[in-house]
């Protein structure tokens, strides 16, 4: 909670001080948001990103994640847009375990989001590349194939943010992988702080208590193009680049190329 001098009140701010959480318990808030979306759709906006969808409904005494009313709100937004701007698409940012994703697509009779971000695919692609072990990626891909037919993801190698190492920890343990050590290996490898690592990324949001951290860097710098000193190293980096993008284009859904990757852009430090 942060204190607003202007209002003389405390405000809930889950992510950033500038990004206040909206109180959907007040119908006027929903009406204002729906009105704004319809207004933008009328100006030609075709895709709406729903930020941090699982957190939009708050209840005291809960963890405020994945609560049933979240789906009520998203369903209502979908109905309104289908009536007013049927070509508009809802793209949900749902960074949750694979078994919690299906609910955000809704059902074929009562659909919610058209698309979700393929965060798990991104994490597992990089994880498989560093570990040279595809078991987690294969497991997650098979889990996605079992989702309802109308489910579709935006699949990407990199996004505008970071790689948060959110693996399926239960599945890791089943495979004999230590979740914490695996995570530490990943962010150390991709920062270049590991023997024989070709990567030149950065460590972001390191937490000394939990040993959690995220990875930043362009795809080209992460796969070794920045560190390459010989023709063979350059060729190997390009093969890795082609491999991970080939994987993204092979997955069910809409492939996305992040700006800069089309020319193999390196980190700008």
mmCIF file of C-alpha atoms in Angstrom:
data_model
loop_
_atom_site.group_PDB
_atom_site.id
_atom_site.type_symbol
_atom_site.label_atom_id
_atom_site.label_comp_id
_atom_site.label_asym_id
_atom_site.label_seq_id
_atom_site.Cartn_x
_atom_site.Cartn_y
_atom_site.Cartn_z
ATOM 1 C CA UNK A 1 0.000 0.000 0.000
ATOM 2 C CA UNK A 2 1.180 3.529 -0.782
ATOM 3 C CA UNK A 3 -0.090 6.808 0.657
ATOM 4 C CA UNK A 4 -1.565 9.372 -1.730
ATOM 5 C CA UNK A 5 -1.026 12.900 -0.411
ATOM 6 C CA UNK A 6 -3.466 14.267 -2.968
ATOM 7 C CA UNK A 7 -6.352 12.094 -1.750
ATOM 8 C CA UNK A 8 -5.226 11.662 1.849
ATOM 9 C CA UNK A 9 -5.805 7.920 1.471
ATOM 10 C CA UNK A 10 -3.909 4.657 1.110
ATOM 11 C CA UNK A 11 -3.873 3.043 -2.332
ATOM 12 C CA UNK A 12 -3.195 -0.596 -3.231
ATOM 13 C CA UNK A 13 -0.352 -0.892 -5.733
ATOM 14 C CA UNK A 14 0.566 -4.520 -6.421
ATOM 15 C CA UNK A 15 3.286 -3.868 -9.008
ATOM 16 C CA UNK A 16 4.438 -0.236 -9.211
ATOM 17 C CA UNK A 17 3.641 2.956 -7.252
ATOM 18 C CA UNK A 18 2.436 4.566 -10.501
ATOM 19 C CA UNK A 19 0.205 1.587 -11.343
ATOM 20 C CA UNK A 20 -2.710 1.598 -8.920
ATOM 21 C CA UNK A 21 -4.973 -1.422 -8.631
ATOM 22 C CA UNK A 22 -8.543 -0.719 -9.713
ATOM 23 C CA UNK A 23 -11.437 -1.501 -7.383
ATOM 24 C CA UNK A 24 -13.873 -3.512 -9.475
ATOM 25 C CA UNK A 25 -16.173 -3.860 -6.452
ATOM 26 C CA UNK A 26 -17.355 -0.416 -7.583
ATOM 27 C CA UNK A 27 -19.484 -0.830 -10.759
ATOM 28 C CA UNK A 28 -18.505 2.682 -11.885
ATOM 29 C CA UNK A 29 -14.920 1.468 -12.296
ATOM 30 C CA UNK A 30 -15.940 -1.372 -14.609
ATOM 31 C CA UNK A 31 -18.192 0.957 -16.598
ATOM 32 C CA UNK A 32 -15.356 3.460 -17.051
ATOM 33 C CA UNK A 33 -12.906 0.783 -18.217
ATOM 34 C CA UNK A 34 -15.432 -0.772 -20.609
ATOM 35 C CA UNK A 35 -16.259 2.681 -21.981
ATOM 36 C CA UNK A 36 -12.569 3.450 -22.559
ATOM 37 C CA UNK A 37 -12.036 0.130 -24.375
ATOM 38 C CA UNK A 38 -15.041 0.703 -26.639
ATOM 39 C CA UNK A 39 -13.822 4.245 -27.347
ATOM 40 C CA UNK A 40 -10.350 2.983 -28.373
ATOM 41 C CA UNK A 41 -11.889 0.200 -30.461
ATOM 42 C CA UNK A 42 -13.915 2.879 -32.248
ATOM 43 C CA UNK A 43 -10.627 4.633 -33.095
ATOM 44 C CA UNK A 44 -9.282 1.454 -34.684
ATOM 45 C CA UNK A 45 -7.469 -0.369 -31.871
ATOM 46 C CA UNK A 46 -7.702 -4.075 -32.663
ATOM 47 C CA UNK A 47 -5.921 -5.785 -29.750
ATOM 48 C CA UNK A 48 -6.268 -5.076 -26.038
ATOM 49 C CA UNK A 49 -3.658 -6.395 -23.616
ATOM 50 C CA UNK A 50 -5.200 -7.263 -20.245
ATOM 51 C CA UNK A 51 -2.357 -6.718 -17.800
ATOM 52 C CA UNK A 52 -1.830 -9.172 -14.901
ATOM 53 C CA UNK A 53 -5.324 -10.636 -15.336
ATOM 54 C CA UNK A 54 -5.279 -13.050 -12.346
ATOM 55 C CA UNK A 55 -4.914 -10.123 -9.913
ATOM 56 C CA UNK A 56 -7.717 -7.799 -11.014
ATOM 57 C CA UNK A 57 -10.259 -8.876 -8.372
ATOM 58 C CA UNK A 58 -9.371 -8.343 -4.699
ATOM 59 C CA UNK A 59 -10.876 -9.974 -1.605
ATOM 60 C CA UNK A 60 -9.630 -9.453 1.950
ATOM 61 C CA UNK A 61 -8.308 -12.661 3.490
ATOM 62 C CA UNK A 62 -7.275 -14.176 0.139
ATOM 63 C CA UNK A 63 -4.086 -14.054 -1.948
ATOM 64 C CA UNK A 64 -6.045 -12.021 -4.564
ATOM 65 C CA UNK A 65 -5.025 -14.388 -7.374
ATOM 66 C CA UNK A 66 -7.241 -16.419 -9.708
ATOM 67 C CA UNK A 67 -10.435 -15.517 -7.826
ATOM 68 C CA UNK A 68 -13.722 -16.495 -9.538
ATOM 69 C CA UNK A 69 -14.835 -12.878 -10.087
ATOM 70 C CA UNK A 70 -11.789 -12.327 -12.326
ATOM 71 C CA UNK A 71 -13.487 -14.521 -14.907
ATOM 72 C CA UNK A 72 -16.783 -12.677 -14.475
ATOM 73 C CA UNK A 73 -15.061 -9.388 -15.363
ATOM 74 C CA UNK A 74 -13.152 -10.786 -18.360
ATOM 75 C CA UNK A 75 -16.305 -12.513 -19.639
ATOM 76 C CA UNK A 76 -18.271 -9.240 -19.385
ATOM 77 C CA UNK A 77 -15.540 -7.361 -21.285
ATOM 78 C CA UNK A 78 -15.575 -10.046 -23.994
ATOM 79 C CA UNK A 79 -19.373 -9.795 -24.348
ATOM 80 C CA UNK A 80 -19.272 -5.998 -24.644
ATOM 81 C CA UNK A 81 -16.482 -6.030 -27.246
ATOM 82 C CA UNK A 82 -18.181 -8.778 -29.259
ATOM 83 C CA UNK A 83 -21.324 -6.629 -29.386
ATOM 84 C CA UNK A 84 -19.601 -3.346 -30.253
ATOM 85 C CA UNK A 85 -16.294 -4.310 -31.920
ATOM 86 C CA UNK A 86 -16.425 -8.017 -32.824
ATOM 87 C CA UNK A 87 -13.021 -7.946 -34.566
ATOM 88 C CA UNK A 88 -11.211 -6.780 -31.403
ATOM 89 C CA UNK A 89 -8.943 -9.293 -29.677
ATOM 90 C CA UNK A 90 -8.314 -9.730 -25.947
ATOM 91 C CA UNK A 91 -4.749 -10.775 -25.182
ATOM 92 C CA UNK A 92 -4.307 -11.813 -21.562
ATOM 93 C CA UNK A 93 -1.100 -11.597 -19.555
ATOM 94 C CA UNK A 94 -1.479 -14.643 -17.312
ATOM 95 C CA UNK A 95 1.834 -15.657 -15.761
ATOM 96 C CA UNK A 96 0.622 -18.781 -13.983
ATOM 97 C CA UNK A 97 1.299 -22.512 -13.948
ATOM 98 C CA UNK A 98 0.110 -24.330 -17.107
ATOM 99 C CA UNK A 99 -2.723 -26.062 -15.222
ATOM 100 C CA UNK A 100 -4.168 -22.637 -14.269
ATOM 101 C CA UNK A 101 -4.229 -21.202 -17.791
ATOM 102 C CA UNK A 102 -7.213 -22.949 -19.372
ATOM 103 C CA UNK A 103 -9.699 -21.020 -17.224
ATOM 104 C CA UNK A 104 -8.620 -17.720 -18.818
ATOM 105 C CA UNK A 105 -9.679 -18.892 -22.274
ATOM 106 C CA UNK A 106 -13.128 -19.610 -20.876
ATOM 107 C CA UNK A 107 -15.209 -22.232 -22.642
ATOM 108 C CA UNK A 108 -16.310 -22.412 -26.271
ATOM 109 C CA UNK A 109 -19.809 -21.396 -25.141
ATOM 110 C CA UNK A 110 -18.553 -18.656 -22.787
ATOM 111 C CA UNK A 111 -15.156 -17.527 -24.087
ATOM 112 C CA UNK A 112 -12.911 -15.032 -22.276
ATOM 113 C CA UNK A 113 -9.436 -14.189 -23.697
ATOM 114 C CA UNK A 114 -8.733 -14.901 -27.356
ATOM 115 C CA UNK A 115 -4.983 -15.215 -26.730
ATOM 116 C CA UNK A 116 -2.632 -15.643 -23.785
ATOM 117 C CA UNK A 117 1.067 -14.894 -23.610
ATOM 118 C CA UNK A 118 3.198 -18.047 -23.990
ATOM 119 C CA UNK A 119 5.408 -17.231 -21.006
ATOM 120 C CA UNK A 120 5.982 -20.876 -20.073
ATOM 121 C CA UNK A 121 7.148 -21.684 -23.600
ATOM 122 C CA UNK A 122 9.683 -18.847 -23.530
ATOM 123 C CA UNK A 123 11.097 -19.964 -20.186
ATOM 124 C CA UNK A 124 11.273 -23.631 -21.161
ATOM 125 C CA UNK A 125 12.898 -22.934 -24.537
ATOM 126 C CA UNK A 126 15.762 -21.010 -22.908
ATOM 127 C CA UNK A 127 15.918 -23.548 -20.085
ATOM 128 C CA UNK A 128 16.259 -26.437 -22.537
ATOM 129 C CA UNK A 129 18.945 -24.627 -24.524
ATOM 130 C CA UNK A 130 21.151 -23.992 -21.469
ATOM 131 C CA UNK A 131 20.576 -27.394 -19.843
ATOM 132 C CA UNK A 132 20.619 -29.323 -23.130
ATOM 133 C CA UNK A 133 17.639 -31.142 -21.658
ATOM 134 C CA UNK A 134 14.221 -30.926 -23.380
ATOM 135 C CA UNK A 135 12.150 -32.827 -20.798
ATOM 136 C CA UNK A 136 10.487 -29.758 -19.228
ATOM 137 C CA UNK A 137 9.807 -28.175 -22.628
ATOM 138 C CA UNK A 138 8.349 -31.433 -23.972
ATOM 139 C CA UNK A 139 6.177 -31.875 -20.876
ATOM 140 C CA UNK A 140 4.821 -28.323 -21.063
ATOM 141 C CA UNK A 141 4.181 -28.515 -24.813
ATOM 142 C CA UNK A 142 2.195 -31.719 -24.361
ATOM 143 C CA UNK A 143 0.205 -30.088 -21.548
ATOM 144 C CA UNK A 144 -0.692 -27.165 -23.854
ATOM 145 C CA UNK A 145 -1.812 -29.536 -26.614
ATOM 146 C CA UNK A 146 -4.365 -30.984 -24.212
ATOM 147 C CA UNK A 147 -5.984 -27.567 -23.629
ATOM 148 C CA UNK A 148 -9.402 -26.863 -25.201
ATOM 149 C CA UNK A 149 -9.421 -26.467 -28.994
ATOM 150 C CA UNK A 150 -10.145 -22.716 -28.894
ATOM 151 C CA UNK A 151 -7.032 -22.030 -26.752
ATOM 152 C CA UNK A 152 -4.227 -20.135 -28.482
ATOM 153 C CA UNK A 153 -0.988 -18.492 -27.350
ATOM 154 C CA UNK A 154 1.237 -15.672 -28.505
ATOM 155 C CA UNK A 155 4.559 -17.536 -28.681
ATOM 156 C CA UNK A 156 7.877 -15.726 -28.498
ATOM 157 C CA UNK A 157 11.570 -16.146 -27.761
ATOM 158 C CA UNK A 158 11.881 -12.814 -25.982
ATOM 159 C CA UNK A 159 9.500 -10.113 -24.793
ATOM 160 C CA UNK A 160 10.055 -6.480 -23.845
ATOM 161 C CA UNK A 161 10.699 -7.459 -20.214
ATOM 162 C CA UNK A 162 12.823 -10.209 -18.742
ATOM 163 C CA UNK A 163 12.958 -13.989 -18.500
ATOM 164 C CA UNK A 164 11.538 -14.897 -15.086
ATOM 165 C CA UNK A 165 12.567 -18.469 -14.333
ATOM 166 C CA UNK A 166 9.105 -19.765 -13.470
ATOM 167 C CA UNK A 167 9.438 -23.470 -14.171
ATOM 168 C CA UNK A 168 6.847 -26.068 -13.121
ATOM 169 C CA UNK A 169 8.514 -27.024 -9.826
ATOM 170 C CA UNK A 170 6.392 -30.125 -9.225
ATOM 171 C CA UNK A 171 7.347 -31.462 -12.645
ATOM 172 C CA UNK A 172 10.999 -30.614 -11.989
ATOM 173 C CA UNK A 173 10.972 -32.713 -8.825
ATOM 174 C CA UNK A 174 9.304 -35.588 -10.696
ATOM 175 C CA UNK A 175 12.198 -35.443 -13.165
ATOM 176 C CA UNK A 176 14.807 -35.354 -10.393
ATOM 177 C CA UNK A 177 15.659 -31.667 -10.926
ATOM 178 C CA UNK A 178 16.289 -29.414 -7.917
ATOM 179 C CA UNK A 179 14.099 -26.320 -8.654
ATOM 180 C CA UNK A 180 16.279 -23.788 -6.832
ATOM 181 C CA UNK A 181 19.601 -25.053 -8.184
ATOM 182 C CA UNK A 182 18.116 -25.230 -11.676
ATOM 183 C CA UNK A 183 16.956 -21.610 -11.447
ATOM 184 C CA UNK A 184 20.369 -20.444 -10.159
ATOM 185 C CA UNK A 185 22.095 -22.319 -12.974
ATOM 186 C CA UNK A 186 19.846 -20.653 -15.561
ATOM 187 C CA UNK A 187 20.372 -17.037 -14.526
ATOM 188 C CA UNK A 188 24.088 -17.592 -13.979
ATOM 189 C CA UNK A 189 24.481 -19.302 -17.356
ATOM 190 C CA UNK A 190 22.599 -16.601 -19.272
ATOM 191 C CA UNK A 191 24.557 -13.820 -17.575
ATOM 192 C CA UNK A 192 27.802 -15.461 -18.728
ATOM 193 C CA UNK A 193 28.758 -16.274 -15.135
ATOM 194 C CA UNK A 194 29.161 -19.998 -15.698
ATOM 195 C CA UNK A 195 32.023 -22.093 -17.160
ATOM 196 C CA UNK A 196 31.904 -22.228 -20.975
ATOM 197 C CA UNK A 197 28.817 -20.008 -21.166
ATOM 198 C CA UNK A 198 28.475 -18.215 -24.493
ATOM 199 C CA UNK A 199 25.706 -15.924 -23.203
ATOM 200 C CA UNK A 200 26.060 -12.220 -22.515
ATOM 201 C CA UNK A 201 22.895 -11.339 -20.632
ATOM 202 C CA UNK A 202 22.337 -9.544 -17.349
ATOM 203 C CA UNK A 203 20.909 -10.468 -13.949
ATOM 204 C CA UNK A 204 17.834 -8.494 -12.939
ATOM 205 C CA UNK A 205 15.894 -8.295 -9.643
ATOM 206 C CA UNK A 206 18.289 -10.522 -7.671
ATOM 207 C CA UNK A 207 16.897 -11.378 -4.225
ATOM 208 C CA UNK A 208 19.568 -12.385 -1.711
ATOM 209 C CA UNK A 209 17.006 -14.033 0.595
ATOM 210 C CA UNK A 210 15.212 -16.266 -1.899
ATOM 211 C CA UNK A 211 18.122 -16.452 -4.404
ATOM 212 C CA UNK A 212 15.595 -15.591 -7.092
ATOM 213 C CA UNK A 213 16.632 -13.538 -10.129
ATOM 214 C CA UNK A 214 15.601 -12.809 -13.694
ATOM 215 C CA UNK A 215 17.518 -12.527 -16.944
ATOM 216 C CA UNK A 216 17.698 -9.635 -19.405
ATOM 217 C CA UNK A 217 19.370 -9.391 -22.801
ATOM 218 C CA UNK A 218 18.613 -9.514 -26.507
ATOM 219 C CA UNK A 219 18.184 -12.940 -28.074
ATOM 220 C CA UNK A 220 21.325 -12.510 -30.218
ATOM 221 C CA UNK A 221 23.498 -11.639 -27.210
ATOM 222 C CA UNK A 222 22.065 -14.510 -25.188
ATOM 223 C CA UNK A 223 22.732 -17.135 -27.867
ATOM 224 C CA UNK A 224 26.375 -16.099 -28.223
ATOM 225 C CA UNK A 225 26.539 -13.663 -31.116
ATOM 226 C CA UNK A 226 27.999 -10.947 -28.882
ATOM 227 C CA UNK A 227 30.698 -13.189 -27.418
ATOM 228 C CA UNK A 228 31.628 -14.873 -30.718
ATOM 229 C CA UNK A 229 35.273 -14.355 -31.715
ATOM 230 C CA UNK A 230 35.654 -16.919 -34.480
ATOM 231 C CA UNK A 231 33.703 -17.890 -37.573
ATOM 232 C CA UNK A 232 32.714 -21.178 -35.923
ATOM 233 C CA UNK A 233 31.416 -19.436 -32.791
ATOM 234 C CA UNK A 234 29.376 -17.056 -34.958
ATOM 235 C CA UNK A 235 27.946 -19.987 -36.913
ATOM 236 C CA UNK A 236 27.054 -21.816 -33.671
ATOM 237 C CA UNK A 237 25.290 -18.710 -32.334
ATOM 238 C CA UNK A 238 23.231 -18.364 -35.513
ATOM 239 C CA UNK A 239 22.282 -22.065 -35.305
ATOM 240 C CA UNK A 240 21.057 -21.557 -31.718
ATOM 241 C CA UNK A 241 19.110 -18.486 -32.839
ATOM 242 C CA UNK A 242 17.479 -20.447 -35.683
ATOM 243 C CA UNK A 243 16.734 -23.363 -33.368
ATOM 244 C CA UNK A 244 14.840 -21.337 -30.753
ATOM 245 C CA UNK A 245 12.898 -19.336 -33.349
ATOM 246 C CA UNK A 246 12.136 -22.528 -35.259
ATOM 247 C CA UNK A 247 10.693 -23.934 -32.036
ATOM 248 C CA UNK A 248 8.510 -20.845 -31.504
ATOM 249 C CA UNK A 249 7.159 -21.061 -35.073
ATOM 250 C CA UNK A 250 6.392 -24.762 -34.591
ATOM 251 C CA UNK A 251 4.240 -24.232 -31.490
ATOM 252 C CA UNK A 252 0.463 -23.927 -31.689
ATOM 253 C CA UNK A 253 -0.546 -20.272 -31.709
ATOM 254 C CA UNK A 254 0.663 -16.942 -33.058
ATOM 255 C CA UNK A 255 4.454 -16.536 -33.395
ATOM 256 C CA UNK A 256 5.876 -13.148 -32.432
ATOM 257 C CA UNK A 257 9.268 -11.686 -33.335
ATOM 258 C CA UNK A 258 10.442 -9.119 -30.816
ATOM 259 C CA UNK A 259 11.718 -5.878 -32.356
ATOM 260 C CA UNK A 260 15.455 -6.144 -32.989
ATOM 261 C CA UNK A 261 15.550 -9.916 -33.349
ATOM 262 C CA UNK A 262 14.843 -9.682 -37.084
ATOM 263 C CA UNK A 263 18.336 -8.155 -37.509
ATOM 264 C CA UNK A 264 20.090 -9.992 -34.661
ATOM 265 C CA UNK A 265 20.435 -6.860 -32.530
ATOM 266 C CA UNK A 266 22.994 -7.064 -29.707
ATOM 267 C CA UNK A 267 22.667 -5.606 -26.205
ATOM 268 C CA UNK A 268 22.928 -1.832 -25.883
ATOM 269 C CA UNK A 269 24.656 -1.461 -22.537
#
